[in-house]
Tab-separated table of C-alpha atoms in Angstrom:
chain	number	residue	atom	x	y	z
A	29	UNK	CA	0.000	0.000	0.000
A	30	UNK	CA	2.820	2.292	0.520
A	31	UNK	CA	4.281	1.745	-2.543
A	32	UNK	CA	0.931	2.532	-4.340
A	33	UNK	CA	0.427	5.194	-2.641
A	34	UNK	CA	4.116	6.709	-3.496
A	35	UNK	CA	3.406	5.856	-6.696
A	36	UNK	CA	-0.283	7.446	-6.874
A	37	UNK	CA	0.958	10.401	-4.968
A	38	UNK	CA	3.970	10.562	-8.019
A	39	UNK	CA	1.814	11.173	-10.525
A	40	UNK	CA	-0.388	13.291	-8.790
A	41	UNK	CA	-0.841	16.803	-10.482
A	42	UNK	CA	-2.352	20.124	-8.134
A	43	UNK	CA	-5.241	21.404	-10.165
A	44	UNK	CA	-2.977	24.619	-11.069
A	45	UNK	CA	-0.694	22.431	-12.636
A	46	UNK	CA	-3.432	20.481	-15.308
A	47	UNK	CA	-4.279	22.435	-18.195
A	48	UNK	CA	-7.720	23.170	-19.015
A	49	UNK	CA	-7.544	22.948	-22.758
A	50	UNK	CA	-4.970	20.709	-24.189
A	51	UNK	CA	-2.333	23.034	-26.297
A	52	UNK	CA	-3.486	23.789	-30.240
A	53	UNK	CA	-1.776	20.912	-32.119
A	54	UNK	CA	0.531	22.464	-35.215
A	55	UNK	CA	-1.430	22.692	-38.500
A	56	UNK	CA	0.982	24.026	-40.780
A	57	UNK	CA	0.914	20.390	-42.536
A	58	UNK	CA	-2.953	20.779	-43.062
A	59	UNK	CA	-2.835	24.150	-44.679
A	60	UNK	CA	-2.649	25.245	-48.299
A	61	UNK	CA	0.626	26.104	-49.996
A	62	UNK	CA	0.709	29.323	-50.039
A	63	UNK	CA	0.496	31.116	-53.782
A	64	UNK	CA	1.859	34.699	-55.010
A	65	UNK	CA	-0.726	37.153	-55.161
A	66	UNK	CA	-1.299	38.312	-59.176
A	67	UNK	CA	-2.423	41.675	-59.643
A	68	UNK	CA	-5.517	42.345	-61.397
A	69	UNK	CA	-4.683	44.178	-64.733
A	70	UNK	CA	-8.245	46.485	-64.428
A	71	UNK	CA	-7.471	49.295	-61.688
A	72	UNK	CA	-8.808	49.229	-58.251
A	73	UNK	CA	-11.074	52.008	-58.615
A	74	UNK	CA	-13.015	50.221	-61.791
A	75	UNK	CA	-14.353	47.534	-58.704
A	76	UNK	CA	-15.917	50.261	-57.502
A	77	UNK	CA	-17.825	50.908	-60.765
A	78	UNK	CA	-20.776	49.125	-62.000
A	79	UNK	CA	-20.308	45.846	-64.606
A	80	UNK	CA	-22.413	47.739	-66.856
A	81	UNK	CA	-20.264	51.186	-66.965
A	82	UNK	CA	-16.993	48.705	-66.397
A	83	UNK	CA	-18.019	47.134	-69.763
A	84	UNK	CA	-18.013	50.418	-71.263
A	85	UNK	CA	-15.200	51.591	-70.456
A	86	UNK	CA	-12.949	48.540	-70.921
A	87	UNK	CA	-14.878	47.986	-74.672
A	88	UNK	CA	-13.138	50.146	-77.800
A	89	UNK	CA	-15.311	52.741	-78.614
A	90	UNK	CA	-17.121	53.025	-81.322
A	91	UNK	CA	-16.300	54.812	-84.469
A	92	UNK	CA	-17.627	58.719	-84.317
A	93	UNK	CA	-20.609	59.501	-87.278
A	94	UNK	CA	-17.228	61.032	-89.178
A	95	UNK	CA	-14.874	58.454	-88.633
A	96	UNK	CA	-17.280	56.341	-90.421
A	97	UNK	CA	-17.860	57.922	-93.246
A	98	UNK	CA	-14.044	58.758	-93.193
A	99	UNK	CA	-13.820	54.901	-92.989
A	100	UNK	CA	-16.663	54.473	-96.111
A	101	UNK	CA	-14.887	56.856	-98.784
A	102	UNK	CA	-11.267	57.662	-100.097
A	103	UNK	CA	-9.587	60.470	-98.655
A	104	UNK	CA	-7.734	62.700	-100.850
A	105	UNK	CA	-5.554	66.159	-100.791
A	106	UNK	CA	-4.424	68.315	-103.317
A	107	UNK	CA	-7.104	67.603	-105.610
A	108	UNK	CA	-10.511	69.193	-106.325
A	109	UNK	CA	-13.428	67.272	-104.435
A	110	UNK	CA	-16.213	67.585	-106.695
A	111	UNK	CA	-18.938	66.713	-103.486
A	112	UNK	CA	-18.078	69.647	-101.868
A	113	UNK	CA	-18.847	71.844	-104.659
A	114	UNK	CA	-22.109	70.846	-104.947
A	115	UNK	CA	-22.298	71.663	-101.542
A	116	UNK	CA	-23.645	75.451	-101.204
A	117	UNK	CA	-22.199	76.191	-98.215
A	118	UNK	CA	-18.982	75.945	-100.385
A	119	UNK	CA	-19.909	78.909	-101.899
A	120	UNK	CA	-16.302	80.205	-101.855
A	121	UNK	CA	-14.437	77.353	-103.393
A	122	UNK	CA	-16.325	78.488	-106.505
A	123	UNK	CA	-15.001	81.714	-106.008
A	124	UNK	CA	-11.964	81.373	-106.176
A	125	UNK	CA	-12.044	79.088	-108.977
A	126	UNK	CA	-13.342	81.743	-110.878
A	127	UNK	CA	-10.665	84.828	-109.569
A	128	UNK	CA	-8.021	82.099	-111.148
A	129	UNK	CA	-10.050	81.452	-114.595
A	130	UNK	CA	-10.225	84.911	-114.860
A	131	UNK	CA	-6.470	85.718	-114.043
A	132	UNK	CA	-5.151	82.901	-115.880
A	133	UNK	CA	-7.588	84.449	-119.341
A	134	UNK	CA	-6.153	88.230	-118.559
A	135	UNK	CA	-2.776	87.186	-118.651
A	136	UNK	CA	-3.489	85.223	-121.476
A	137	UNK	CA	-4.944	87.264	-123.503
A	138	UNK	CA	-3.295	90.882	-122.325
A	139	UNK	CA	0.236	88.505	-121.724
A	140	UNK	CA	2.153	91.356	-123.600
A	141	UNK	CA	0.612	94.520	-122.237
A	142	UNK	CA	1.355	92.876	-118.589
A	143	UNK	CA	4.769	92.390	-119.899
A	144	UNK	CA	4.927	96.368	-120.801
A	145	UNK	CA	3.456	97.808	-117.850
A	146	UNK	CA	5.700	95.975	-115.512
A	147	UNK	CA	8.772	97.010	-117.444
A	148	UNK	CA	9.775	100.019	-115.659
A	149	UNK	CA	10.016	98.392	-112.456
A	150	UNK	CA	12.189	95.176	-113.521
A	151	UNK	CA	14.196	97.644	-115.307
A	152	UNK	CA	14.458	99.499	-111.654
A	153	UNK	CA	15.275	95.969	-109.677
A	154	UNK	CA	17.582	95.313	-112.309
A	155	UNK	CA	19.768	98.713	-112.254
A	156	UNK	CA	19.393	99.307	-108.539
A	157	UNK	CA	22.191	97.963	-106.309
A	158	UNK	CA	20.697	95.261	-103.856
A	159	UNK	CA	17.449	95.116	-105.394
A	160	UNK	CA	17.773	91.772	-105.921
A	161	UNK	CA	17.244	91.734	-101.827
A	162	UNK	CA	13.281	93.019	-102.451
A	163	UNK	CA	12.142	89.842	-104.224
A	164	UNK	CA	13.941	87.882	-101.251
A	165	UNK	CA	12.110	89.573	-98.718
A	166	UNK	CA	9.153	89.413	-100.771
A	167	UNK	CA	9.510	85.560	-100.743
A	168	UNK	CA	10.480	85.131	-97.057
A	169	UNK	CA	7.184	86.969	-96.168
A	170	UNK	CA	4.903	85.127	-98.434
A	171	UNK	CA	6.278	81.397	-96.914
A	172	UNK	CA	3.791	81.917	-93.802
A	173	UNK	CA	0.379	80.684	-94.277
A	174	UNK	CA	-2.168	81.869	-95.887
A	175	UNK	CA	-0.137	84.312	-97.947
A	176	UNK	CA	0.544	83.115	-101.217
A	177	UNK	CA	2.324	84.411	-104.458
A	178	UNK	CA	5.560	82.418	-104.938
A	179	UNK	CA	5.271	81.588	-108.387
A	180	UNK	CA	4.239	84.888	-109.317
A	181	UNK	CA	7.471	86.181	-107.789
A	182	UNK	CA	9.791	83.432	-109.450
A	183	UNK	CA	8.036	84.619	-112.402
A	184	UNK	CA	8.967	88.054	-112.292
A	185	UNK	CA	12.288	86.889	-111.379
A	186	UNK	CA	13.050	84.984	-114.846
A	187	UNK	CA	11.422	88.390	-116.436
A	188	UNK	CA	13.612	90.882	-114.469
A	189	UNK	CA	17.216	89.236	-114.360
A	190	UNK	CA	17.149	86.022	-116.663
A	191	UNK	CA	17.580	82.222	-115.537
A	192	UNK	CA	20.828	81.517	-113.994
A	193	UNK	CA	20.501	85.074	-111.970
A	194	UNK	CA	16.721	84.926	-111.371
A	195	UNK	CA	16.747	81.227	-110.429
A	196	UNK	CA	19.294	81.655	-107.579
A	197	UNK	CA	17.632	84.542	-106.199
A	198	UNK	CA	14.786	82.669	-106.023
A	199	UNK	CA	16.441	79.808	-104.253
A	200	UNK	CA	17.770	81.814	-101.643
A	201	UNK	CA	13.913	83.279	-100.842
A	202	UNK	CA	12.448	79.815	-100.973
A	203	UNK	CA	15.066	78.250	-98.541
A	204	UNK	CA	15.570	81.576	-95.926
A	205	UNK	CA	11.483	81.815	-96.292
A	206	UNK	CA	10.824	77.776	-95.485
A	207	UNK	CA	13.706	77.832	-92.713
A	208	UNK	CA	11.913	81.022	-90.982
A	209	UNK	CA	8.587	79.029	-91.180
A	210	UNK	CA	9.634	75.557	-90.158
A	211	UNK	CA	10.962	77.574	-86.915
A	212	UNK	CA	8.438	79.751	-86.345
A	213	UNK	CA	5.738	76.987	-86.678
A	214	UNK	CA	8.035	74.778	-84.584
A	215	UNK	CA	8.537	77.076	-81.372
A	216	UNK	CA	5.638	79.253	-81.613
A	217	UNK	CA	2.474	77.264	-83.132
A	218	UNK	CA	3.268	73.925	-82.185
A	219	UNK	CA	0.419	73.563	-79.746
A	220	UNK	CA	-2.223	75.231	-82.116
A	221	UNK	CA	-1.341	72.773	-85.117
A	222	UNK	CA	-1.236	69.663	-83.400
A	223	UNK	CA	-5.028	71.239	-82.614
A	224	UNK	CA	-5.625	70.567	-86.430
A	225	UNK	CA	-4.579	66.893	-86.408
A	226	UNK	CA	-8.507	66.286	-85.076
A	227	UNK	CA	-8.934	66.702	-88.784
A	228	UNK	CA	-8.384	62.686	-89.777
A	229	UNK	CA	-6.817	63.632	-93.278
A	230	UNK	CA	-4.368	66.062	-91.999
A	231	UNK	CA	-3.761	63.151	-88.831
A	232	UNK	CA	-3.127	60.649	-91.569
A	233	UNK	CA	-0.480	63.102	-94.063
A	234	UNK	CA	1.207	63.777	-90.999
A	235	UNK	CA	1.270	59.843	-89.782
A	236	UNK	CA	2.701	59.179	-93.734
A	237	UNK	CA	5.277	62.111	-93.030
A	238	UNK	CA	6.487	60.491	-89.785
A	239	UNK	CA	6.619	56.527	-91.217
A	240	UNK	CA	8.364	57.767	-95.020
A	241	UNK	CA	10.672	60.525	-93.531
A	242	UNK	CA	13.078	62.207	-96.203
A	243	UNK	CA	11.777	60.244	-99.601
A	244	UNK	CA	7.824	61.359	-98.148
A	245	UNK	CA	8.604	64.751	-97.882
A	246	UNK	CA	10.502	65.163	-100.900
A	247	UNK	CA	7.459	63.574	-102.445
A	248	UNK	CA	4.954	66.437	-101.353
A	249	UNK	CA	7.971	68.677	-102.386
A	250	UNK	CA	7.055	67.951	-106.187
A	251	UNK	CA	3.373	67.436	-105.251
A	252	UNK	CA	0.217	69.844	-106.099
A	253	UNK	CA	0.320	70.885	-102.416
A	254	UNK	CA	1.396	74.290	-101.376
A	255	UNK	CA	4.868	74.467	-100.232
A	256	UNK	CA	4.362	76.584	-97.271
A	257	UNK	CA	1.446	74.558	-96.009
A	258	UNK	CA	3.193	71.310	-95.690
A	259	UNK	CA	6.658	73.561	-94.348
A	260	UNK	CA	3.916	73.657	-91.003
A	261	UNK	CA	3.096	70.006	-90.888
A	262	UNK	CA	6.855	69.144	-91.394
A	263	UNK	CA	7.394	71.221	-88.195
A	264	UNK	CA	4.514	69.441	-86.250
A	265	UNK	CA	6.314	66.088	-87.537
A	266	UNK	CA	8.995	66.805	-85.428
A	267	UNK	CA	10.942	66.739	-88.757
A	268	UNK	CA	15.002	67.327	-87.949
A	269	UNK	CA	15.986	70.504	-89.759
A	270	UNK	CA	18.865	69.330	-91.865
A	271	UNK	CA	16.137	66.744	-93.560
A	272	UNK	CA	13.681	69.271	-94.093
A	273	UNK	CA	16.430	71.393	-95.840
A	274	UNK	CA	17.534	68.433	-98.242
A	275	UNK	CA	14.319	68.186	-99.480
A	276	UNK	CA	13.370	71.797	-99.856
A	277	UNK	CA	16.979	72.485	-101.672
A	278	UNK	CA	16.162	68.851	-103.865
A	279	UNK	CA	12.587	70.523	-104.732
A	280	UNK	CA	14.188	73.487	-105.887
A	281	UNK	CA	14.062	72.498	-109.641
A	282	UNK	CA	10.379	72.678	-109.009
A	283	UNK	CA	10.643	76.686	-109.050
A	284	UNK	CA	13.028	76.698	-111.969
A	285	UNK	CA	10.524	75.606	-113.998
A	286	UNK	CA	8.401	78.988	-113.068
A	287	UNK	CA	11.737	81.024	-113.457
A	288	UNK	CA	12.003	79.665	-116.847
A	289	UNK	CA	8.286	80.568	-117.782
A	290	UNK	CA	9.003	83.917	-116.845
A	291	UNK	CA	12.587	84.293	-118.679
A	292	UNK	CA	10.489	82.800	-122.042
A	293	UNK	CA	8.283	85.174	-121.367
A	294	UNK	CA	10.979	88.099	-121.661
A	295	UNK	CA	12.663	86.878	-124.816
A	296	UNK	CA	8.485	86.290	-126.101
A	297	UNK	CA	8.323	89.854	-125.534
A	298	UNK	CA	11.115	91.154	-127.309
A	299	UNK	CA	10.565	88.626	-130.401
A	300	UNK	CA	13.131	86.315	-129.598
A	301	UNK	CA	11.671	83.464	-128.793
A	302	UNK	CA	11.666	80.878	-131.388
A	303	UNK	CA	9.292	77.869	-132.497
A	304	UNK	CA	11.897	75.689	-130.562
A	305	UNK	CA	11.785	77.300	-127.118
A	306	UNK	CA	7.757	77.230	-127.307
A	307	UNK	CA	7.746	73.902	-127.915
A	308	UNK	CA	9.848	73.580	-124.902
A	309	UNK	CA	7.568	75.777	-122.732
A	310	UNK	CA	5.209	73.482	-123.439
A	311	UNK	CA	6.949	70.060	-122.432
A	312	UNK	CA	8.515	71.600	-119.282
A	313	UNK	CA	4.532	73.276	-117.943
A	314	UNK	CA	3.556	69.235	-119.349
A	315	UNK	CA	6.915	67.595	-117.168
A	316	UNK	CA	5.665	69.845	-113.935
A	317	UNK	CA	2.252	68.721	-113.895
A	318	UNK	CA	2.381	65.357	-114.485
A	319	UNK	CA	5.132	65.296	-111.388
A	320	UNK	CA	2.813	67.214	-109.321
A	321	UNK	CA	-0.237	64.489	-110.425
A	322	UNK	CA	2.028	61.500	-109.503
A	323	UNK	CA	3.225	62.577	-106.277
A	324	UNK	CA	-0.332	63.604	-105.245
A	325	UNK	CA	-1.838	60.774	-106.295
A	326	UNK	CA	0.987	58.251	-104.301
A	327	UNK	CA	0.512	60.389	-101.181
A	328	UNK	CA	-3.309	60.007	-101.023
A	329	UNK	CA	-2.885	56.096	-101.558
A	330	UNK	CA	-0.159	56.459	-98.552
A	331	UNK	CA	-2.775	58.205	-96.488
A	332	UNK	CA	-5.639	55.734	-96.866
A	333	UNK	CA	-3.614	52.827	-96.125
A	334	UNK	CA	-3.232	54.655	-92.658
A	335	UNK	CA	-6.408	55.684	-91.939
A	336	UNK	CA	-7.674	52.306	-90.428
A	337	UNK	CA	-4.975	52.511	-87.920
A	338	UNK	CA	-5.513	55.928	-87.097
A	339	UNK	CA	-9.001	56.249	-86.440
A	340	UNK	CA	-8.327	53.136	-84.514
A	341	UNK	CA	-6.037	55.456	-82.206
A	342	UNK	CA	-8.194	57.715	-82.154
A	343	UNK	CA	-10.799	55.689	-80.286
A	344	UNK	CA	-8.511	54.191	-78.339
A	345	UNK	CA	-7.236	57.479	-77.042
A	346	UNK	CA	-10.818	58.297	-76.427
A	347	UNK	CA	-11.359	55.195	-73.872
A	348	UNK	CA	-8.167	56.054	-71.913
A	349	UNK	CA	-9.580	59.278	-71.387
A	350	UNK	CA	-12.589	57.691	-70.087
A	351	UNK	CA	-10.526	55.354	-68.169
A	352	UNK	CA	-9.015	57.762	-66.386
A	353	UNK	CA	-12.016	59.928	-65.882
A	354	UNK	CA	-13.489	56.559	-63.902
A	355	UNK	CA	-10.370	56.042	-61.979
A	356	UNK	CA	-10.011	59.866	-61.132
A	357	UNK	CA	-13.760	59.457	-60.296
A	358	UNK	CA	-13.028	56.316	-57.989
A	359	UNK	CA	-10.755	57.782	-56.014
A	360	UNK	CA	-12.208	61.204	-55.092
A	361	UNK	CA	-15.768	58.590	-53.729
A	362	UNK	CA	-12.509	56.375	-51.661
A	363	UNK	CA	-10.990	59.879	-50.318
A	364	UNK	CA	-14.266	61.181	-49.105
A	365	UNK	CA	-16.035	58.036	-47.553
């Protein structure tokens, strides 16, 4: 009995000692692996929006009314669109068709009498020292948009000092003029003409400017476009300087051929033109507009290959914008609950 009770009194636990609850076994065998957390690709703040106005917003927008019909019909520049002038609200596109049928039929017909009237004052550019500077700055102030009147100055050029003199007068105007307005556009307008780019076919010449570069805008050079119109979207391009130079100083063959005209013109005046050289008046005016047609027409195939992908952009800039209207939206609710 002793010994039992030595042995009972052994394994005899105080009620302090004896746990009430028998310790939490380890369960780290019975849990999950644990996994990397992947982040959700849609933003926090869409959670907080609707499914219906989450669709929306994640879904490509649809084409605008004039993106579709942009979409529907070919896009072209430099040419004469023949819906618009059935258009009356166009009113002035036939007017100034008819100011330049009527010029063009004046000088025509009254070519010699023009010739005469203006002769005292090439004979004064001629004879007075530096006055080859006044067509120059004639030129440089006529390369800003909308002025106009280049050709009409090359012209006078070829009347008043001849080819080889008149021509590189009027090289130095065009290149000084196009310089001034590449830099001026670049550092002055660059905000207001990237405002025209909502138009889609002036987005689209200037996406075909940025994906040709040099052989592009050496194209529109020779094209029917106005020099000093695509001088602006070159600067909007973000065209480098000497590239734009190489192609205005490669164009420049493009205003010999009005120097010439106006040099034929002076010996036509003073009877010395022959059968020969108005044969060659003819094939040079032919040469320059089939150029300008064949450029043209190669540009406005570039920019309708394009325009799928840039209307494209265009909506898909339009659902960031909503995207980030929602998650701006999102976060002000979050800030002020």
């Amino acid at each position: 009995m002793a010994s039992f009770s030595n042995s009972f009194q052994a394994h005899h636990h105080s009620a302090s000692e004896v746990p009430l609850f028998s310790p939490e076994p380890n369960r780290d065998f019975l849990s999950k692996p644990k996994t990397s957390t992947i982040q959700s690709p849609i933003p926090v703040q869409l959670h907080e929006i609707s499914s219906t106005d989450s669709r929306a917003i994640t879904r490509t927008p649809s084409p605008t009314p004039s993106e579709a019909e942009e979409l529907q019909k070919k896009t072209s520049i430099g040419t004469i669109d023949w819906s618009k002038l059935r258009d009356p609200r166009n009113w002035w596109y036939w007017v100034i068709g008819i100011i330049i049928v009527v010029l063009v039929i004046l000088f025509v017909v009254y070519r010699d009498d023009i010739i005469n009237w203006l002769e005292p004052a090439a004979h004064w550019l001629h004879d007075t020292p530096g006055g080859w500077l006044v067509p120059i700055a004639i030129m440089i102030i006529i390369s800003f948009p909308p002025l106009f009147g280049h050709e009409i100055v090359a012209m006078l050029c070829g009347l008043v000092w001849g080819l080889g003199i008149g021509f590189l007068i009027v090289a130095a105007g065009t290149i000084i003029g196009e310089m001034a307005n590449l830099y001026v556009f670049r550092y002055f307008f660059s905000e207001r003409s990237k405002r025209y780019e909502k138009n889609i076919a002036y987005a689209c010449l200037v996406r075909v400017i940025q994906d040709g570069g040099f052989r592009i805008a050496l194209l529109i050079r020779y094209s029917l476009i106005p020099p000093h119109f695509t001088t602006t979207i070159f600067a909007v391009c973000g065209m480098s300087s000497l590239t734009f130079l190489a192609s205005a100083v490669l164009s420049l063959p493009k205003q010999l051929v009005v120097v010439y005209l106006g040099d034929s013109l002076a010996q036509e005046a003073d009877g010395d033109a022959s059968r020969t050289e108005r044969i060659v008046n003819g094939v040079v005016i032919t040469v320059g507009i089939v150029v300008g047609i064949v450029a043209i027409r190669y540009i406005n195939r570039k920019i309708n290959e394009v325009k799928p992908q840039v209307i494209y952009e265009r909506r898909k800039a339009r659902q960031q914008q909503k995207l980030s209207a929602a998650m701006s939206s999102g976060s002000s609710n979050t800030t002020s609950v």
